[in-house]
PDB file of N, CA and C in Angstrom:
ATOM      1  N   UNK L   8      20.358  -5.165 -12.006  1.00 89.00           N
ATOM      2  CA  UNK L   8      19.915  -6.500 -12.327  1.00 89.00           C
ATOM      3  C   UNK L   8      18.700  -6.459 -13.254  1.00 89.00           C
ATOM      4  N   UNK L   9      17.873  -5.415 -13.191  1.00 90.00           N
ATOM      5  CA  UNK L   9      16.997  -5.336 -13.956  1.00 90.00           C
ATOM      6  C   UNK L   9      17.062  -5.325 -14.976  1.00 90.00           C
ATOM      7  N   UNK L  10      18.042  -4.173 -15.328  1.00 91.00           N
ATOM      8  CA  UNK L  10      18.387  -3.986 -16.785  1.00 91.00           C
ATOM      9  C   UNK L  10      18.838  -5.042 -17.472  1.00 91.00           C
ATOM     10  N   UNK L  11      19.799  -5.754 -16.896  1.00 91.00           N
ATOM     11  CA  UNK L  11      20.404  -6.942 -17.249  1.00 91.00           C
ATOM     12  C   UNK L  11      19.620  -7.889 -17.837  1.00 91.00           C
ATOM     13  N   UNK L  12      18.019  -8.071 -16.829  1.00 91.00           N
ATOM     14  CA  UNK L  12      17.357  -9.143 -17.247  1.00 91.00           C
ATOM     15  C   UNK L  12      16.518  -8.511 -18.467  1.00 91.00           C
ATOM     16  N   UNK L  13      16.115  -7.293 -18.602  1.00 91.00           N
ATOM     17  CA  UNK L  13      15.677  -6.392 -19.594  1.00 91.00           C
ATOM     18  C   UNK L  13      16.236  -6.982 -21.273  1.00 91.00           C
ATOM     19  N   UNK L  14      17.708  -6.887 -21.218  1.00 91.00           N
ATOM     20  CA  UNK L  14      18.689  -7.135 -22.182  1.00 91.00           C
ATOM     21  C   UNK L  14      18.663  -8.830 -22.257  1.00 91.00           C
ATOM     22  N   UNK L  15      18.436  -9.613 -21.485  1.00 90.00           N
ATOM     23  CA  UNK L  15      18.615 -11.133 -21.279  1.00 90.00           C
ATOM     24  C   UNK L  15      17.233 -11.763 -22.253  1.00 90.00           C
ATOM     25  N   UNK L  16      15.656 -11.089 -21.802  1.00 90.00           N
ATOM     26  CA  UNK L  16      14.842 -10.805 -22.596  1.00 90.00           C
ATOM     27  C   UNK L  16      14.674 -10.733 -23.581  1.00 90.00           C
ATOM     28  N   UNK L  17      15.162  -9.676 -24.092  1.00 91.00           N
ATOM     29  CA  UNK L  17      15.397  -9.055 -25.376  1.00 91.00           C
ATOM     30  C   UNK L  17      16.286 -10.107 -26.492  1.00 91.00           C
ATOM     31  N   UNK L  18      17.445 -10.652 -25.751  1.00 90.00           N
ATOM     32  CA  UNK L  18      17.944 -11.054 -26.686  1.00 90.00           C
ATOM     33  C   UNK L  18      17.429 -12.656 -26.714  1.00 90.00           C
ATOM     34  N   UNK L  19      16.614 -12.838 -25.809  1.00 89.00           N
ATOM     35  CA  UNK L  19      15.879 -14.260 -26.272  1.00 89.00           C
ATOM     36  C   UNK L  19      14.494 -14.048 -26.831  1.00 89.00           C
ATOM     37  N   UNK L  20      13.838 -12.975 -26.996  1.00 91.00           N
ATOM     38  CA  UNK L  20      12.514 -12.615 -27.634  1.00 91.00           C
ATOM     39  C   UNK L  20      11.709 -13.335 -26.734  1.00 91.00           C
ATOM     40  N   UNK L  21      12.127 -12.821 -25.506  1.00 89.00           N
ATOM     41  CA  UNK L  21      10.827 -12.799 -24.532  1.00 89.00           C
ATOM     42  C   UNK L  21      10.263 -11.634 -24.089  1.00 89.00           C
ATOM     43  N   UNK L  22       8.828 -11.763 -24.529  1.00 90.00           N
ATOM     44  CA  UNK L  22       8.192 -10.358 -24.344  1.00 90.00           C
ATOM     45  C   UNK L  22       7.361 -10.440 -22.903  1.00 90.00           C
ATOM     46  N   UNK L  23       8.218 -10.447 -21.980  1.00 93.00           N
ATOM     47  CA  UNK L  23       7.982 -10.582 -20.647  1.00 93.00           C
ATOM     48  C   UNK L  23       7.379  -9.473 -19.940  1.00 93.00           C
ATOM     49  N   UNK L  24       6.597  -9.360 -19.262  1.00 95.00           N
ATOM     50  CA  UNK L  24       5.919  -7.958 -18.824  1.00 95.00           C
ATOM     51  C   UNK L  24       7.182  -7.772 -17.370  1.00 95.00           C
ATOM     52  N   UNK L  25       7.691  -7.053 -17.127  1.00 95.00           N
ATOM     53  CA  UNK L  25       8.349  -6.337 -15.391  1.00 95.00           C
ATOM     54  C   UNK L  25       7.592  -5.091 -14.927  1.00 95.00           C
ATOM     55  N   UNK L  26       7.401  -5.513 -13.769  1.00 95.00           N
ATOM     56  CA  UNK L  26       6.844  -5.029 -12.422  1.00 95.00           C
ATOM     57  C   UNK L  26       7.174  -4.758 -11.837  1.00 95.00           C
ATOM     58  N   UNK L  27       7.059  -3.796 -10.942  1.00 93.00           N
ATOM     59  CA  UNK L  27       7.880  -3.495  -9.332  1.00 93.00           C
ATOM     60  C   UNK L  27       6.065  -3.880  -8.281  1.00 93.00           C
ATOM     61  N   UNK L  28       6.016  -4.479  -7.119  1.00 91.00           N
ATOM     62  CA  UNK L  28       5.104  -4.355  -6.794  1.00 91.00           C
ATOM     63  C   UNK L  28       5.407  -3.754  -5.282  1.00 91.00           C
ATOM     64  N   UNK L  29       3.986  -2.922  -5.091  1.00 90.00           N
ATOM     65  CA  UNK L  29       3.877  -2.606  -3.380  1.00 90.00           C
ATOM     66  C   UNK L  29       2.760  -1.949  -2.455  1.00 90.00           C
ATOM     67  N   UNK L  30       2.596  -2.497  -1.425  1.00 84.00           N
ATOM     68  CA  UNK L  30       1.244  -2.325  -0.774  1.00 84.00           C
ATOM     69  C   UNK L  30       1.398  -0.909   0.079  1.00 84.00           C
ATOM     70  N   UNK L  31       0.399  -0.211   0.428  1.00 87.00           N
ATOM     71  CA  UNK L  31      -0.023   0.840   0.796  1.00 87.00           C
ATOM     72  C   UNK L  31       1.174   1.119   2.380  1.00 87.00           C
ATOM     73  N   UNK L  32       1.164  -0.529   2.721  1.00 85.00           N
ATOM     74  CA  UNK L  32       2.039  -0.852   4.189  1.00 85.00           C
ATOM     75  C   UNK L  32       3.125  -1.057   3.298  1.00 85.00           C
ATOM     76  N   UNK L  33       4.086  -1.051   2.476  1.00 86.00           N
ATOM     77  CA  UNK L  33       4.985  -0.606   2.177  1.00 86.00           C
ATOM     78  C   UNK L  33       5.615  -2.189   1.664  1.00 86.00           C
ATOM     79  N   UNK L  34       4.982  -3.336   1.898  1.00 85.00           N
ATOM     80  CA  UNK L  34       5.498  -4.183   1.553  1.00 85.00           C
ATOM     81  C   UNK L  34       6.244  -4.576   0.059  1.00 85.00           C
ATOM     82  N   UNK L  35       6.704  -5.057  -0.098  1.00 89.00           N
ATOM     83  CA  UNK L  35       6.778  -5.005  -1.705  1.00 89.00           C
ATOM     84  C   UNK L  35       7.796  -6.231  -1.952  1.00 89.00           C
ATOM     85  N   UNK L  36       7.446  -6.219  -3.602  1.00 91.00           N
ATOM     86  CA  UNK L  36       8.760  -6.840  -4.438  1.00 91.00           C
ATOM     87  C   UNK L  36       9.455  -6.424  -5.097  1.00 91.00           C
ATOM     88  N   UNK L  37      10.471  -6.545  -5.434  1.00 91.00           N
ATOM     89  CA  UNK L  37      11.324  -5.825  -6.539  1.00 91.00           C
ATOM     90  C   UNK L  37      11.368  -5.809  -7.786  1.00 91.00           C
ATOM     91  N   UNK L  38      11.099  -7.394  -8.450  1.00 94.00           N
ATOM     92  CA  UNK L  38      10.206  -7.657  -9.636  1.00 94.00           C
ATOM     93  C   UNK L  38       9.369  -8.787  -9.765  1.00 94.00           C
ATOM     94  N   UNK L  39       8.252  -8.542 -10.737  1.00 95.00           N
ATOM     95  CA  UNK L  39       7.786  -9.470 -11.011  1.00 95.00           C
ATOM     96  C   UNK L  39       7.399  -9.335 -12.516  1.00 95.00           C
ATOM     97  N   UNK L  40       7.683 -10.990 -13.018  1.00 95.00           N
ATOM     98  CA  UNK L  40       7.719 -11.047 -14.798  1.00 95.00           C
ATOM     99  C   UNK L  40       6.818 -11.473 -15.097  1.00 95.00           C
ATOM    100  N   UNK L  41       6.241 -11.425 -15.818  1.00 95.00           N
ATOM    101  CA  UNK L  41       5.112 -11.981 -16.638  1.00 95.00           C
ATOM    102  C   UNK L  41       5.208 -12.353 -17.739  1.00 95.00           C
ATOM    103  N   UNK L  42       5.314 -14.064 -17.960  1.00 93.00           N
ATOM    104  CA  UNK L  42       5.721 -14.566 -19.109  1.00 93.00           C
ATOM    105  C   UNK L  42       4.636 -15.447 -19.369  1.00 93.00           C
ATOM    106  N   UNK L  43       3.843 -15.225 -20.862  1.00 92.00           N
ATOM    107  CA  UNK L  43       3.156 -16.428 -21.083  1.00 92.00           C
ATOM    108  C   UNK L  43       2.028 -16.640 -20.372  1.00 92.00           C
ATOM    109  N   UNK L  44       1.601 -15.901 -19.493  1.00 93.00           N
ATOM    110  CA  UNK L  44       0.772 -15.721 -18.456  1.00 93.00           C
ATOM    111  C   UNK L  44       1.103 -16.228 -17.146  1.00 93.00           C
ATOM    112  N   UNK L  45       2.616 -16.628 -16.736  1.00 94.00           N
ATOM    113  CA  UNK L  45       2.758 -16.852 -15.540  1.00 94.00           C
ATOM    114  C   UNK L  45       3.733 -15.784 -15.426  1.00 94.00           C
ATOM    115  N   UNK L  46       3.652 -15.810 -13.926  1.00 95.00           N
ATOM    116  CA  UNK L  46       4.010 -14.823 -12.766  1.00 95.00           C
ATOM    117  C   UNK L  46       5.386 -15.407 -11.987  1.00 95.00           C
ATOM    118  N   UNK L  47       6.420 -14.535 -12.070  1.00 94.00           N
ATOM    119  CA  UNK L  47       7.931 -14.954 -11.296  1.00 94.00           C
ATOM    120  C   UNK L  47       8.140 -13.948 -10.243  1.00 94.00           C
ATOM    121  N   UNK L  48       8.289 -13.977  -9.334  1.00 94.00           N
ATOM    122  CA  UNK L  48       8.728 -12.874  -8.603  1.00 94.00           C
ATOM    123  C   UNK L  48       9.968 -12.862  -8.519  1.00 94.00           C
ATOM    124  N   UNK L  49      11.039 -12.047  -8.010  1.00 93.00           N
ATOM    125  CA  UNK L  49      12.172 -11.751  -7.545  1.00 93.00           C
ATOM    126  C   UNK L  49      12.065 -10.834  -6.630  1.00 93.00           C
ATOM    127  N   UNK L  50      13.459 -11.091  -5.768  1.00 91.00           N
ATOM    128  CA  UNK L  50      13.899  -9.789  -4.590  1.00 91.00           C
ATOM    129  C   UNK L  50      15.115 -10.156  -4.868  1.00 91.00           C
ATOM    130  N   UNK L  51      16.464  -8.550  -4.812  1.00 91.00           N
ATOM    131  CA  UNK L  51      17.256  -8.357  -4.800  1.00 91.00           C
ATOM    132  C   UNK L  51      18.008  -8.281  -3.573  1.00 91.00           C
ATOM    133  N   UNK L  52      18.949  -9.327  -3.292  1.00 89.00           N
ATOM    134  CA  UNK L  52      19.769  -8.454  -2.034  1.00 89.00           C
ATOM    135  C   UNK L  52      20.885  -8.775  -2.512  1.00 89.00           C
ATOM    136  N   UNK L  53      22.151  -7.773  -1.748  1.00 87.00           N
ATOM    137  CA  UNK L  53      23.310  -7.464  -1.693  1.00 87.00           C
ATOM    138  C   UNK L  53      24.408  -8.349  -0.664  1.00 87.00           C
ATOM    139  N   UNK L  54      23.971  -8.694   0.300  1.00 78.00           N
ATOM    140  CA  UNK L  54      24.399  -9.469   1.527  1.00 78.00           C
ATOM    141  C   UNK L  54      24.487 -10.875   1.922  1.00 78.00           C
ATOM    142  N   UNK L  55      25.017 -11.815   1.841  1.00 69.00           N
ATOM    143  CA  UNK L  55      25.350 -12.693   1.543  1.00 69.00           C
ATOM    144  C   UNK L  55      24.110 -13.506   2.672  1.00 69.00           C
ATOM    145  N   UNK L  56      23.936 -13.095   3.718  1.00 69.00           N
ATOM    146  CA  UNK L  56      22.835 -13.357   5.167  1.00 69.00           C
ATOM    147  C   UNK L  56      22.146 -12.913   4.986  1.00 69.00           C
ATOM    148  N   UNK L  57      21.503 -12.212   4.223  1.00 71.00           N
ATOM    149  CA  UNK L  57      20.244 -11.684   3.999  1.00 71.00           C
ATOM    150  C   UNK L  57      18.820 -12.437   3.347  1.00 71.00           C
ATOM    151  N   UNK L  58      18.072 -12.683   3.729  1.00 74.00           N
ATOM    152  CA  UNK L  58      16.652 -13.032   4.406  1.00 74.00           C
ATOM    153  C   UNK L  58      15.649 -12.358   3.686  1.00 74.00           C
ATOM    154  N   UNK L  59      15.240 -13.265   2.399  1.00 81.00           N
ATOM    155  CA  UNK L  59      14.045 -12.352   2.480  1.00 81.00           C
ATOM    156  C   UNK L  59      12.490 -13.590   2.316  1.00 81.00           C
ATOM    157  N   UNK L  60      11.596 -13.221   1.605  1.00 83.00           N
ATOM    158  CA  UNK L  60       9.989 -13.855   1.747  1.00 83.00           C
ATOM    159  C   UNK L  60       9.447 -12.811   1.028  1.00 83.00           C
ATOM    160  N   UNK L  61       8.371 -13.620   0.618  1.00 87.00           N
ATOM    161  CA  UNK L  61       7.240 -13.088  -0.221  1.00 87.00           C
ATOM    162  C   UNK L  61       6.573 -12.706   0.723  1.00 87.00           C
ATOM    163  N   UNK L  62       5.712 -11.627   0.327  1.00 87.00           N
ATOM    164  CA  UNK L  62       5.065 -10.568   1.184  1.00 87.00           C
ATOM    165  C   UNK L  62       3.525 -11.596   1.806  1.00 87.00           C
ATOM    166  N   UNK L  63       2.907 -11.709   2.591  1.00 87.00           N
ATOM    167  CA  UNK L  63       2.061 -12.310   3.092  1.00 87.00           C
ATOM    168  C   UNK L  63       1.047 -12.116   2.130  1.00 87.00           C
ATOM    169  N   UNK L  64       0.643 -10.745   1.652  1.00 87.00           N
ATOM    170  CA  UNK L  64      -0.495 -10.491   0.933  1.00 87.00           C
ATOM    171  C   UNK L  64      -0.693 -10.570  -0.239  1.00 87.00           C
ATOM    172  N   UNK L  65       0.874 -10.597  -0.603  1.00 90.00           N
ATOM    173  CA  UNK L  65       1.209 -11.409  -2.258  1.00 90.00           C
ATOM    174  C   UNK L  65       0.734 -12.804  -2.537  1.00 90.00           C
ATOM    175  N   UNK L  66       1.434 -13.346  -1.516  1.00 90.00           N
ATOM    176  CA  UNK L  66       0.716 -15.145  -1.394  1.00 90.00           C
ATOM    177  C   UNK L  66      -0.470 -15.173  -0.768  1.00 90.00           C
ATOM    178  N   UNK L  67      -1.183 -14.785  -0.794  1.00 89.00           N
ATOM    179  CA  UNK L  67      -2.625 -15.204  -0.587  1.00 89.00           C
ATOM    180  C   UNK L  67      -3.075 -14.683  -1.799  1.00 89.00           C
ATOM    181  N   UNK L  68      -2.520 -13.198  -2.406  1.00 90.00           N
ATOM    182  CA  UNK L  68      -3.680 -12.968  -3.967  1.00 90.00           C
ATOM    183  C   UNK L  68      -2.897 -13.946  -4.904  1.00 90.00           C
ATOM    184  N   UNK L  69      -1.464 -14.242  -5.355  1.00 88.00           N
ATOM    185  CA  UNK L  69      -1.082 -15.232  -5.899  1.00 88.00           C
ATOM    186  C   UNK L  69      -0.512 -16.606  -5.324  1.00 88.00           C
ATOM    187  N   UNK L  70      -1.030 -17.240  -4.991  1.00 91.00           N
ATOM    188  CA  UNK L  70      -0.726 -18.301  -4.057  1.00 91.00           C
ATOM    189  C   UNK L  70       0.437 -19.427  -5.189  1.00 91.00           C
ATOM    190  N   UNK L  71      -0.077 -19.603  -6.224  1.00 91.00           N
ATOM    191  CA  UNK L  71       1.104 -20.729  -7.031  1.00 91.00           C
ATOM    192  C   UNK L  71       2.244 -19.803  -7.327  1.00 91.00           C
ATOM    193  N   UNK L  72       2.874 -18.297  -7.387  1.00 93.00           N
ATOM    194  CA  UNK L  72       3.993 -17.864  -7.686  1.00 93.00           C
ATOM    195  C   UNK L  72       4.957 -18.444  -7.663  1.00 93.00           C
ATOM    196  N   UNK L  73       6.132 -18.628  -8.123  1.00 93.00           N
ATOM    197  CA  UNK L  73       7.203 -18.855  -7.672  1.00 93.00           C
ATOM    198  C   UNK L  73       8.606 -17.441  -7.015  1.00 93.00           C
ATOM    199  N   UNK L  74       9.121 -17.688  -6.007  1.00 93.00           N
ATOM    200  CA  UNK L  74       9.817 -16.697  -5.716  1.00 93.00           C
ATOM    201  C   UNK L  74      11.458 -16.719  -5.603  1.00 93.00           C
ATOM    202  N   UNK L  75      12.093 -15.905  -6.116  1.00 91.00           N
ATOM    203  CA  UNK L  75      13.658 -16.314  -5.848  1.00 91.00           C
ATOM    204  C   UNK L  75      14.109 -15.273  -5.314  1.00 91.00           C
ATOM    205  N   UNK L  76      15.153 -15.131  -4.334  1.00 90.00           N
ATOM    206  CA  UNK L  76      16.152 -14.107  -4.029  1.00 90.00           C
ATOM    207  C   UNK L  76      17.475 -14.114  -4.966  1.00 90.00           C
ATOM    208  N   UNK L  77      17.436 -12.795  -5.747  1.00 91.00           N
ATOM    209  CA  UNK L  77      18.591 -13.292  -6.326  1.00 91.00           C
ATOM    210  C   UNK L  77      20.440 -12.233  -5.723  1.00 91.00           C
ATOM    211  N   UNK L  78      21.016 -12.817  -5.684  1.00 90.00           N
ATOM    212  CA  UNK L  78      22.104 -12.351  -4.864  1.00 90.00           C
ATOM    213  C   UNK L  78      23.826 -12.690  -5.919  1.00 90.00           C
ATOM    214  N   UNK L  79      24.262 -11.771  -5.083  1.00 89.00           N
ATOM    215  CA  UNK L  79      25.751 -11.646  -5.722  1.00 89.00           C
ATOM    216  C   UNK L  79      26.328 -13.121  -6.266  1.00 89.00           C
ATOM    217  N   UNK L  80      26.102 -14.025  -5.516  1.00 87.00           N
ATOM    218  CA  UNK L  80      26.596 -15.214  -5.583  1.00 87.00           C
ATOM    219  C   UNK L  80      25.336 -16.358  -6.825  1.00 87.00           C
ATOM    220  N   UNK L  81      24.370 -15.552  -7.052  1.00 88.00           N
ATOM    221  CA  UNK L  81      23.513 -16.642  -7.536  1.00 88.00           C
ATOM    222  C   UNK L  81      22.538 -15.670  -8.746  1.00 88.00           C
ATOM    223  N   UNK L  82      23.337 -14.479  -8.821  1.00 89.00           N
ATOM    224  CA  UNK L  82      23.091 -13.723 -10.018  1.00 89.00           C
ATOM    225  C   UNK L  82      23.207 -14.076 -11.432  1.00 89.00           C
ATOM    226  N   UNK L  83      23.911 -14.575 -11.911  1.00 90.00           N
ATOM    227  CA  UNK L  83      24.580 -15.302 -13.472  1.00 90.00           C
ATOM    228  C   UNK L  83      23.577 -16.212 -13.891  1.00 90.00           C
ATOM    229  N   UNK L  84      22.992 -16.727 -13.591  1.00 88.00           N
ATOM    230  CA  UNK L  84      21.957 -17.474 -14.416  1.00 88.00           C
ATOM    231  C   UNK L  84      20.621 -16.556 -14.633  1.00 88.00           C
ATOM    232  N   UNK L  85      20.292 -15.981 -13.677  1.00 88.00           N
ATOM    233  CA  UNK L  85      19.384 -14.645 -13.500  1.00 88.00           C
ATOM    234  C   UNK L  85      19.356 -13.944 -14.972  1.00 88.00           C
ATOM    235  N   UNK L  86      20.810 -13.362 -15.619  1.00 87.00           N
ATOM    236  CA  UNK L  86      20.796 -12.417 -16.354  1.00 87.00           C
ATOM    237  C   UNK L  86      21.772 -12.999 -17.601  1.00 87.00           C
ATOM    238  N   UNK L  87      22.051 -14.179 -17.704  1.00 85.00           N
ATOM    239  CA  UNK L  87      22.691 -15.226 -18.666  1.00 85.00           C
ATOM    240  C   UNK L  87      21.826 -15.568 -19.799  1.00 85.00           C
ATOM    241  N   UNK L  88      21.753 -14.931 -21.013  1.00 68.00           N
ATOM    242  CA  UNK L  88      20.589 -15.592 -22.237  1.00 68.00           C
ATOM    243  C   UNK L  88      21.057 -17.323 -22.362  1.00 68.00           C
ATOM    244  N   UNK L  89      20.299 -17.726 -22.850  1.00 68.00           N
ATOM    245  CA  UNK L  89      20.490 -19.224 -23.331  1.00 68.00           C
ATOM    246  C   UNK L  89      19.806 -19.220 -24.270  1.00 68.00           C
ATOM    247  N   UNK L  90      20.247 -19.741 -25.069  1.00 54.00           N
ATOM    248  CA  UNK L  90      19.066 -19.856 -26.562  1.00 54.00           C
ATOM    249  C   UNK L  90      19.447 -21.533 -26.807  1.00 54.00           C
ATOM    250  N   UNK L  91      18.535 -22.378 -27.815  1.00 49.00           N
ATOM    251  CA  UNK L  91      19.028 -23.085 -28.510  1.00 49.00           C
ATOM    252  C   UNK L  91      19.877 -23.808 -29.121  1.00 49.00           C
ATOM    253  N   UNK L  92      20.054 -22.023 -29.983  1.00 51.00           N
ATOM    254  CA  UNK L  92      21.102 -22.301 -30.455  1.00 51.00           C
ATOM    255  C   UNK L  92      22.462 -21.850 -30.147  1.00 51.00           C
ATOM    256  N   UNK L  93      22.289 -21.491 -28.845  1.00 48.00           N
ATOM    257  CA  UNK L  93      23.393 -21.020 -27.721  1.00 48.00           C
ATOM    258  C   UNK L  93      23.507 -21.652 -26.387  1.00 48.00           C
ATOM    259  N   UNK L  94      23.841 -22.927 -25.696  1.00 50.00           N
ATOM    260  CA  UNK L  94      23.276 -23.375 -24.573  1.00 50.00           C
ATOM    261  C   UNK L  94      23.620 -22.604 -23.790  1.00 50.00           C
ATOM    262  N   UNK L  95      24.898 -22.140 -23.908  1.00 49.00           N
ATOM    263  CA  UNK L  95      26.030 -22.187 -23.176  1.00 49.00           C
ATOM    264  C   UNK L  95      26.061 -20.258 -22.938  1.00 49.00           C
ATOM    265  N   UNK L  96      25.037 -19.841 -23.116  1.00 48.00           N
ATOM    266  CA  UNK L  96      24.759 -18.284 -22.912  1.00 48.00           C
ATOM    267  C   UNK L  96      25.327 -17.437 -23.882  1.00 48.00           C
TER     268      UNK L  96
END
């Protein structure tokens, strides 16, 4: 998925910073983008019931983040370019 969004990036000329983040207690995220000076997080899961949250210590040092789980079913917009002059990806 990364790569994907890597290439999704790229072909919209967003020079987005990606991150992996994680605390000493092992908490973590899977990515986080940096566009423009704001901050996106993501977590990846595989499992359709699967559960996740921003790490406690994430939201208190970034409290306005926004966070998404992105999953098999809700992947395609995730890694879909849209341009302009392309709405339609």
């Amino acid at each position: 998925m990364i790569s994907e969004r890597l290439k999704q990036n790229a072909y919209l000329r967003n020079y987005a910073q990606l991150y992996f983040w994680r605390t000493h207690s092992q908490s973590e995220i899977d990515l986080l983008e940096i566009l423009d000076g704001k901050i996106s997080s993501f977590e990846f899961k595989y499992g359709k019931k699967t559960s996740a949250r921003q790490p406690l210590s994430f939201q208190e040092a970034y409290p306005q983040t926004p966070f998404s789980i992105i999953t098999p079913e809700n992947f395609w917009p995730f890694v879909k370019a849209e341009t302009a002059d392309n709405p339609s990806g």
